Every structure is written in C-alpha cells, then in structure tokens.
Amino acid sequence: MSRDEMSALQGKRLHKMVEYVYHHVPFYRNKLQEMDLTPDDIRTIDDIVKLPFTTKKDLRDNYPFGLQAAPASEIIRIHASSGTTGNPTIVGYTRKDIGVWTECMARCLTAYGVGRDDIFSVSYGYGLFTGGLGAHNGVEMVGAAVVPASTGNTEKHARLIRDLGITGIACTPSYALYLAETMDQIGISKEHIKLRMGAFGAEPWTESMRKEIEERLGLKAYNLYGLSEVMGPSVSYECAMQDGSHINEDHFYPEIINPVTLEKLPLGQSGELVFTTLTKEGMPVIRYRTRDLCSLIPGQCECGRTSVRMSRITGRSDDMLIIRGINVFPSQVESVVLSMKEFAPRYMLIVDRVNNLDTLQVQVELRQEYFTATFDTPAAIDELQKRLASKLKSVLSIGANVQLKAPGTIERSQGKSAHVIDKRNQ
Ligand code: ADP
Ligand code: ZN
C-alpha cells in the first residue's frame, strides 16, 4: 500500500475503533467525555493526538475485565502478561482477534522465509504468556510443521532439533544462547543440525548478541516484537534486510512520544513507543504507552514492504535505573560486555545502598576459553577487571564494582532474562 492509502485505511479504522470503545468501555467513554471529545472528532489518523493515553496502571486498576469491550460470550481466549508487580494484565481475545493475530504472525514467519517444508520449534513458554500459542498459530497458518517444544528440558529439545531436522525456532535470545551452551555440553555441534532461521524476541537484545546466536547455532536470527496488551508476538518483525522491524501497522498504529512531556515526536526521533489497536475487539487499547524506547525509521525498506519500521528496543523507560542520580540502562552494560571478546553475554547488575550511597556491582561471566587460559594468572584477571571497569565508567558515567565470574555461574533463565537486582527497594 502507498503511504496515502495506508493512512486513509488507518484513519477509517481509528474512527470505527473510537466509536466502538466509546459505546462499549465506560473507562474510555468517561475519558473522552472529560476531554469533551466524541467519536466524530476523530476522522483521520492525524486526529489520534487528540486522544488520551492508556497506561499499564489503567489496565491494572481495571483488573480483570474492566477494559474489555466485547461481551464475555465473544471471548474465546484469555492470556495474562507476566507483570512482575501487582495484578497481572488480563487480555481477552475474540475469534476475530485470534484470526488477526494468526495472520500477523504468519506475515512475520513469511518474512523470515518459513514455508510449508519447514519444521519449526516454538520454544517460547506456552501458557498464560502470549509467546507460545501466538507463534504456534502462525506456524500452522504458514503450513510448516510446528513442534510445540515450549521451554524446559533443553537437552531433549537439542536432540529433537538434531533428530527431526528442525529448521526454524522461536524463543528468547537468551534461551537461544542457553540452547547453544547445552548443545556444546552434550556434543551436538551446528554441523549436526539444520536450523536455518530463528525468531527471537520478548526481551531486548543487541547486534552483537545476534552475531553470537547466528554464529553458534548456524542460522539467521530475526527480531520478533510484541506485547500482550496490544496482541502478543507479531506486532513487528524483521525482513531479510535485518534493518529495523516492520510494524503490522494496518492493525497496530505506532507513535513515538517524549515520555516526560508526552508530546508526539517527529519520525526518526527516539522516545517511548505507543500503540493503538485499529481492529481489535476483545480488549482494544487507545494510545497504549508501552514503556519501550525506540524510534520509527524513515524511508522505505529495500525488501519492498511499505510498512513503517521500528528500531531495536534500547530499553524500557521503566527499566531505567537511577544510580547516584544518573540514568543507567542495563542495555548500556550489555553493549560494553559484548564488545569485549573475553566475556560471555551473561551479566547481572546489583544495585544497593550503603551508608546512603548507591552502589553498583556488575557481575560478568568469562568465556570458557578465556577462563581456562587465565584462571591461575591473577595478574591477567586483574588487568581484565580494570579494563572492563574503565570501559563501563566511560559509558555509564559512574563507577561500578566489577566482579568476574566463572563460566556457567550466573543464573540462566528460560524465559525473559533478568539482568538487575535492585536491593534498594527490598
Ligand atoms: P510484560 O513483560 O510487560 O509482562 P509481555 O510479556 O507481553 O509483557 O512482554 C512485552 C514486552 O517484552 C515488550 O513491551 C518489550 O519490553 C519486551 N519485548 C518483546 N519483544 C521484544 C523484542 N523483540 N525486543 C525487545 N523487547 C521486546
Ligand atoms: Zn523490509
């Protein structure tokens, strides 16, 4: 679609959506009435800036079904987001919603090159989390054979990848690396397996992590982005260009805002990503603040798709740590750790407060080769520790107490990896 056609479609859908929530969700009707707005004020997609934002707190305050627009009889599936504090967010889907989700997921998989001849392992967790079932439906729609491996029992999974000739996988990037480690331990090398492509998401990752996964598993690693409040995985996906993720913007309309002033930012600038669902029936959201930080990429992609692309997520605005007054994102630490060949992509930030002063400890795991070569030479370890500390200092602008750890000693996660322990709030 040309940009004009897409904007026209989005405007038409937005008007319909606002009309729908106005009549079905008291929360939105009240908000619009407070702002003296009616659905007739929203005619084109540019009118979206008149609408109020929706936050995670709004979802929690209306737990469990307060923001649901469709009657209970139309809901055929319920998921809950993993939320670490307070009530989880409950999301109900109608049959049409599951259809849209499945098609969006199939678009992602098609862009990755998945087809009928592929055998595809879904290793996101199945259950309340949207990752497993969301990806699963898309694989079936494309016509590949889906292996619902889920997480857990990684050795068995590794053997299945080898024995069934599995060609594609969807999981978190950290689980992909864990899988690679497990394969090393049980003697399966990338020459024994047929993995060609992987759909990685559900947590932020970096270009160097991509290289590492591609190298160790012998596949092409693509980004897959989504969140349960908006749908689940399939909100955006990378194409063969691996240069930003195309947003399924006929269903999920993106904006970037300044998280402090809340004003909409021009194309290309970084800020907080906001989504409005344009077709959802179960639990539509209007200008939902994702807390994810990124930018929308101007210009058309070389692959030929005309949909707008988003950059990688560089952090969550609520992930941000404030240490001695300085904003610190775990992703900054990750970029330093991954730029040094001595380290595995495993790290943990431990923040504490001692005598009213914030302290930051960064634990990083050594790679096996490097550990074997140096573990009895304290001088080498000392030098490495100092080098890492000085790099961290220049990137973070605050000093960190660096602790080097033996391979395999930082706790692995099978779902989203946790990189921060903040003891100040405990
Ligand atoms: P929550 O983690 O808030 O309970 P979800 O389980 O739906 O909710 O996770 C959605 C969040 O996961 C996104 O808002 C984003 O922060 C993160 N996420 C998902 N996919 C990606 C990705 N490809 N890259 C970076 N972050 C991602
Ligand atoms: Zn593209």
CSV table of N, CA and C and ligand atoms in Angstrom, one decimal, residues 56 80-84 89 129-130 200-205 223-229 232 236 245 288 290-292 310 312-313 315-316 416, ligand 1:
chain,number,residue,atom,x,y,z
A,56,LYS,N,-0.2,1.1,31.7
A,56,LYS,CA,-0.3,-0.2,32.4
A,56,LYS,C,-1.1,0.0,33.7
A,80,ALA,N,-2.5,-13.7,30.1
A,80,ALA,CA,-2.2,-12.7,31.2
A,80,ALA,C,-0.7,-12.4,31.0
A,81,SER,N,-0.4,-11.1,31.1
A,81,SER,CA,1.0,-10.7,30.9
A,81,SER,C,1.8,-11.1,32.2
A,82,SER,N,3.1,-11.2,32.0
A,82,SER,CA,4.0,-11.7,33.0
A,82,SER,C,4.2,-10.8,34.2
A,83,GLY,N,3.7,-9.5,34.0
A,83,GLY,CA,3.9,-8.5,35.0
A,83,GLY,C,4.5,-8.9,36.4
A,84,THR,N,5.6,-8.2,36.8
A,84,THR,CA,6.3,-8.7,37.9
A,84,THR,C,5.7,-8.1,39.2
A,89,THR,N,-1.8,-8.3,33.9
A,89,THR,CA,-2.8,-7.7,32.9
A,89,THR,C,-3.5,-8.8,32.2
A,129,PHE,N,1.5,-16.7,29.1
A,129,PHE,CA,2.3,-15.9,28.3
A,129,PHE,C,1.9,-16.0,26.8
A,130,THR,N,1.9,-14.9,26.1
A,130,THR,CA,1.4,-14.9,24.7
A,130,THR,C,2.4,-15.6,23.7
A,200,PHE,N,13.5,-14.3,17.3
A,200,PHE,CA,13.9,-14.0,18.7
A,200,PHE,C,13.3,-12.7,19.2
A,201,GLY,N,12.8,-12.8,20.4
A,201,GLY,CA,12.2,-11.6,20.9
A,201,GLY,C,11.7,-11.8,22.4
A,202,ALA,N,10.8,-11.0,22.8
A,202,ALA,CA,10.2,-11.0,24.2
A,202,ALA,C,11.2,-10.3,25.2
A,203,GLU,N,12.4,-9.9,24.8
A,203,GLU,CA,13.3,-9.2,25.6
A,203,GLU,C,14.3,-8.4,24.7
A,204,PRO,N,14.8,-7.3,25.2
A,204,PRO,CA,15.8,-6.6,24.3
A,204,PRO,C,17.0,-7.4,24.1
A,205,TRP,N,17.6,-7.2,22.9
A,205,TRP,CA,18.9,-7.9,22.5
A,205,TRP,C,19.6,-6.9,21.6
A,223,ASN,N,14.5,-10.5,14.4
A,223,ASN,CA,13.8,-9.9,15.6
A,223,ASN,C,12.3,-10.2,15.4
A,224,LEU,N,11.6,-10.4,16.6
A,224,LEU,CA,10.2,-10.5,16.6
A,224,LEU,C,9.7,-9.8,17.9
A,225,TYR,N,8.8,-8.8,17.6
A,225,TYR,CA,8.5,-7.9,18.8
A,225,TYR,C,6.9,-8.0,19.0
A,226,GLY,N,6.6,-7.9,20.2
A,226,GLY,CA,5.1,-7.8,20.5
A,226,GLY,C,4.9,-7.7,22.0
A,227,LEU,N,3.7,-7.4,22.4
A,227,LEU,CA,3.4,-7.3,23.8
A,227,LEU,C,1.9,-7.7,24.0
A,228,SER,N,1.6,-8.3,25.1
A,228,SER,CA,0.3,-8.9,25.2
A,228,SER,C,-0.8,-7.8,25.2
A,229,GLU,N,-0.5,-6.6,25.8
A,229,GLU,CA,-1.6,-5.6,25.9
A,229,GLU,C,-2.1,-5.2,24.5
A,232,GLY,N,0.4,-9.6,21.3
A,232,GLY,CA,1.3,-10.7,21.6
A,232,GLY,C,2.4,-10.6,20.5
A,236,SER,N,5.6,-6.5,15.4
A,236,SER,CA,6.6,-6.2,14.3
A,236,SER,C,7.6,-7.3,14.1
A,245,SER,N,12.4,-3.4,12.3
A,245,SER,CA,11.3,-4.3,12.3
A,245,SER,C,10.0,-3.7,11.7
A,288,TYR,N,-1.7,3.2,23.8
A,288,TYR,CA,-1.1,2.5,25.0
A,288,TYR,C,0.4,2.7,25.1
A,290,THR,N,3.8,1.8,25.9
A,290,THR,CA,4.5,0.5,26.1
A,290,THR,C,5.6,0.6,27.1
A,291,ARG,N,6.2,1.8,27.3
A,291,ARG,CA,7.4,2.0,28.1
A,291,ARG,C,8.6,1.6,27.3
A,292,ASP,N,8.5,1.0,26.1
A,292,ASP,CA,9.6,0.6,25.3
A,292,ASP,C,10.2,1.8,24.6
A,310,MET,N,10.4,-0.1,13.0
A,310,MET,CA,10.9,0.4,14.2
A,310,MET,C,12.3,-0.1,14.5
A,312,ARG,N,15.5,-1.3,17.0
A,312,ARG,CA,15.6,-2.1,18.2
A,312,ARG,C,15.1,-1.4,19.4
A,313,ILE,N,14.6,-2.1,20.4
A,313,ILE,CA,14.2,-1.5,21.7
A,313,ILE,C,15.5,-1.3,22.4
A,315,GLY,N,15.7,-0.1,25.5
A,315,GLY,CA,15.4,-0.2,27.0
A,315,GLY,C,13.9,0.1,27.2
A,316,ARG,N,13.6,0.0,28.5
A,316,ARG,CA,12.2,0.3,28.8
A,316,ARG,C,12.3,1.6,29.6
A,416,LYS,N,12.3,-14.7,29.9
A,416,LYS,CA,13.0,-13.5,29.8
A,416,LYS,C,14.1,-13.5,30.8
B,1,ADP,P1,5.3,-7.9,30.3
B,1,ADP,O1,6.8,-8.3,30.2
B,1,ADP,O2,5.2,-6.4,30.5
B,1,ADP,O3,4.6,-8.6,31.4
B,1,ADP,P2,4.8,-9.1,27.8
B,1,ADP,O4,5.1,-10.5,28.3
B,1,ADP,O5,3.7,-9.0,26.8
B,1,ADP,O6,4.5,-8.2,29.0
B,1,ADP,O7,6.1,-8.6,27.2
B,1,ADP,C1,6.2,-7.5,26.3
B,1,ADP,C2,7.4,-6.7,26.5
B,1,ADP,O8,8.6,-7.5,26.1
B,1,ADP,C3,7.5,-5.6,25.5
B,1,ADP,O9,6.9,-4.4,25.9
B,1,ADP,C4,9.0,-5.3,25.4
B,1,ADP,O10,9.5,-4.6,26.5
B,1,ADP,C5,9.6,-6.8,25.5
B,1,ADP,N1,9.9,-7.3,24.2
B,1,ADP,C6,9.1,-8.1,23.4
B,1,ADP,N2,9.7,-8.4,22.2
B,1,ADP,C7,10.8,-7.7,22.2
B,1,ADP,C8,11.9,-7.5,21.3
B,1,ADP,N3,11.9,-8.2,20.1
B,1,ADP,N4,12.9,-6.7,21.6
B,1,ADP,C9,12.9,-6.1,22.8
B,1,ADP,N5,12.0,-6.2,23.7
B,1,ADP,C10,10.9,-7.0,23.5
